[in-house]
Tab-separated table of C-alpha atoms in Angstrom:
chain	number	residue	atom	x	y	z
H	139	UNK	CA	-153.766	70.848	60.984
H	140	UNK	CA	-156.271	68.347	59.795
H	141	UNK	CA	-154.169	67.445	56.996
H	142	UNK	CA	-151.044	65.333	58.457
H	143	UNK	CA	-153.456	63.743	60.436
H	144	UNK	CA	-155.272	62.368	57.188
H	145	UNK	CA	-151.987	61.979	55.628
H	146	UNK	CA	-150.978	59.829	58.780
H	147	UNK	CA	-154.354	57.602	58.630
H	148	UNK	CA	-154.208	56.939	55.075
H	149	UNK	CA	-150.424	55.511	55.622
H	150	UNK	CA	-152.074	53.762	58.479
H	151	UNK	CA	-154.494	51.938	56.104
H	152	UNK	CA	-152.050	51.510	53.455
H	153	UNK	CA	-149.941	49.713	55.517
H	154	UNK	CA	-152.751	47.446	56.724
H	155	UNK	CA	-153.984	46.769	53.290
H	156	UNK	CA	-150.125	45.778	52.131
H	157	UNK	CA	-150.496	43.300	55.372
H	158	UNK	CA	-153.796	42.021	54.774
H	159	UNK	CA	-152.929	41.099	51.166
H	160	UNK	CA	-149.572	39.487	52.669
H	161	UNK	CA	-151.525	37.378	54.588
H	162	UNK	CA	-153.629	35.968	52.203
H	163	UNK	CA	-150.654	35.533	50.262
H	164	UNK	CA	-149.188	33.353	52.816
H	165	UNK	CA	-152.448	31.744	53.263
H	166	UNK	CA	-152.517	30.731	49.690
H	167	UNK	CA	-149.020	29.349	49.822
H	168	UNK	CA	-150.149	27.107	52.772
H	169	UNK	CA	-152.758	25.614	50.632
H	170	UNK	CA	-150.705	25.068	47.559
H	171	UNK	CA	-150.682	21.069	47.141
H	172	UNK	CA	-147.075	21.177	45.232
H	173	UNK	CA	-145.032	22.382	48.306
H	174	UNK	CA	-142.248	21.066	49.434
H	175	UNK	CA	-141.507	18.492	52.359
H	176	UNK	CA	-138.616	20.235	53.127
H	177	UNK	CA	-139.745	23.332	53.826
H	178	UNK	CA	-140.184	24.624	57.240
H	179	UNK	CA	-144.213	25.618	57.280
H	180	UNK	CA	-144.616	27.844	60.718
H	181	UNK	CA	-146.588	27.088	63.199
H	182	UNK	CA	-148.389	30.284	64.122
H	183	UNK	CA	-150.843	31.540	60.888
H	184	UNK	CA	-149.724	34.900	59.490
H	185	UNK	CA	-150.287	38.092	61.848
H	186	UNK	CA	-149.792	41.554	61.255
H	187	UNK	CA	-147.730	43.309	64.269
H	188	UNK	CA	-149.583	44.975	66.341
H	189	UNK	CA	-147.104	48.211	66.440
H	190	UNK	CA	-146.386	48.502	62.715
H	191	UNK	CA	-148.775	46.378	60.674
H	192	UNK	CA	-145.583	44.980	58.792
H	193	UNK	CA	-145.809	40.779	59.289
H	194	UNK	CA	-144.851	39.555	61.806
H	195	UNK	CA	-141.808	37.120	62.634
H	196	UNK	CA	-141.037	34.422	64.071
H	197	UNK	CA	-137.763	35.629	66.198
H	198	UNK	CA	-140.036	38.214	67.462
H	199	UNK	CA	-143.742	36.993	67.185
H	200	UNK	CA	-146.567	38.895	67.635
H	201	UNK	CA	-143.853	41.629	66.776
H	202	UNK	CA	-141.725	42.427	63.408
H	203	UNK	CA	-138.827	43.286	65.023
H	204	UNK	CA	-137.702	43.277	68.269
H	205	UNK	CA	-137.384	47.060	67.814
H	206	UNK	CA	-141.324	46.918	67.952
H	207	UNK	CA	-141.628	44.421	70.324
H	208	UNK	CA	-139.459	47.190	72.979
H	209	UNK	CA	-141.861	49.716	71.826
H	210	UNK	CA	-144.577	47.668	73.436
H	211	UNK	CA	-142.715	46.838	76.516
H	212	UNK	CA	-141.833	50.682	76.793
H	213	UNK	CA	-145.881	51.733	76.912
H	214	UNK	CA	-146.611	48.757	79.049
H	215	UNK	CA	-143.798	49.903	81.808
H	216	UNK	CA	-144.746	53.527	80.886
H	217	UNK	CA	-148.053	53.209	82.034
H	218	UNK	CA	-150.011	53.472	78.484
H	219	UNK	CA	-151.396	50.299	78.550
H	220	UNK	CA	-153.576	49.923	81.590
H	221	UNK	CA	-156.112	47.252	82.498
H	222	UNK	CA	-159.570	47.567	83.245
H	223	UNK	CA	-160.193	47.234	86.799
H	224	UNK	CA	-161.531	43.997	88.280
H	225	UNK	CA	-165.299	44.392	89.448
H	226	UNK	CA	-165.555	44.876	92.966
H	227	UNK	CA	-168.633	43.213	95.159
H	228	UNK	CA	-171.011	45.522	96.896
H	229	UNK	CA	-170.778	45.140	100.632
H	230	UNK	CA	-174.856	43.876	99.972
H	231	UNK	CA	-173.554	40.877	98.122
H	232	UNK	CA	-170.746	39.711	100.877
């Protein structure tokens, strides 16, 4: 059984690698001197989506897709995501 779950974590990292190297393509394209006034440079440096690791866009940023961007919403209203609980004062301190 330990097997698809290696299989599954080296696709993980795979993917991540792919987007790390995308960024620092994009990165490197930013830098280039020879580009283009016309171009539309974005805003928002390249990220990696926090559901996928594909990049992310701009229609859908921090997402890919808005496929992965209702994944997200789905655990948050699902109760997957939780926050921490805010500290609560001692009756001492009050």
């Amino acid at each position: 059984m330990a097997k698809p779950m290696e299989q599954n974590n080296k696709q993980t990292e795979q993917k991540l690698s792919k987007g790390r190297e995308q960024i620092k393509k994009a990165h490197q394209t930013q830098t280039k001197p020879n580009v283009k006034q016309t171009e539309i440079s974005s805003i928002r440096p390249p990220h990696l989506c926090p559901i996928c690791g594909q990049m992310a866009q701009q229609n859908a940023y921090p997402f890919c897709s808005t496929r992965c961007r209702a994944i997200d919403l789905n655990r948050w209203l699902s109760g997957s995501y939780i926050l921490p609980p805010l500290p609560q004062k001692a009756d001492e301190e009050e």
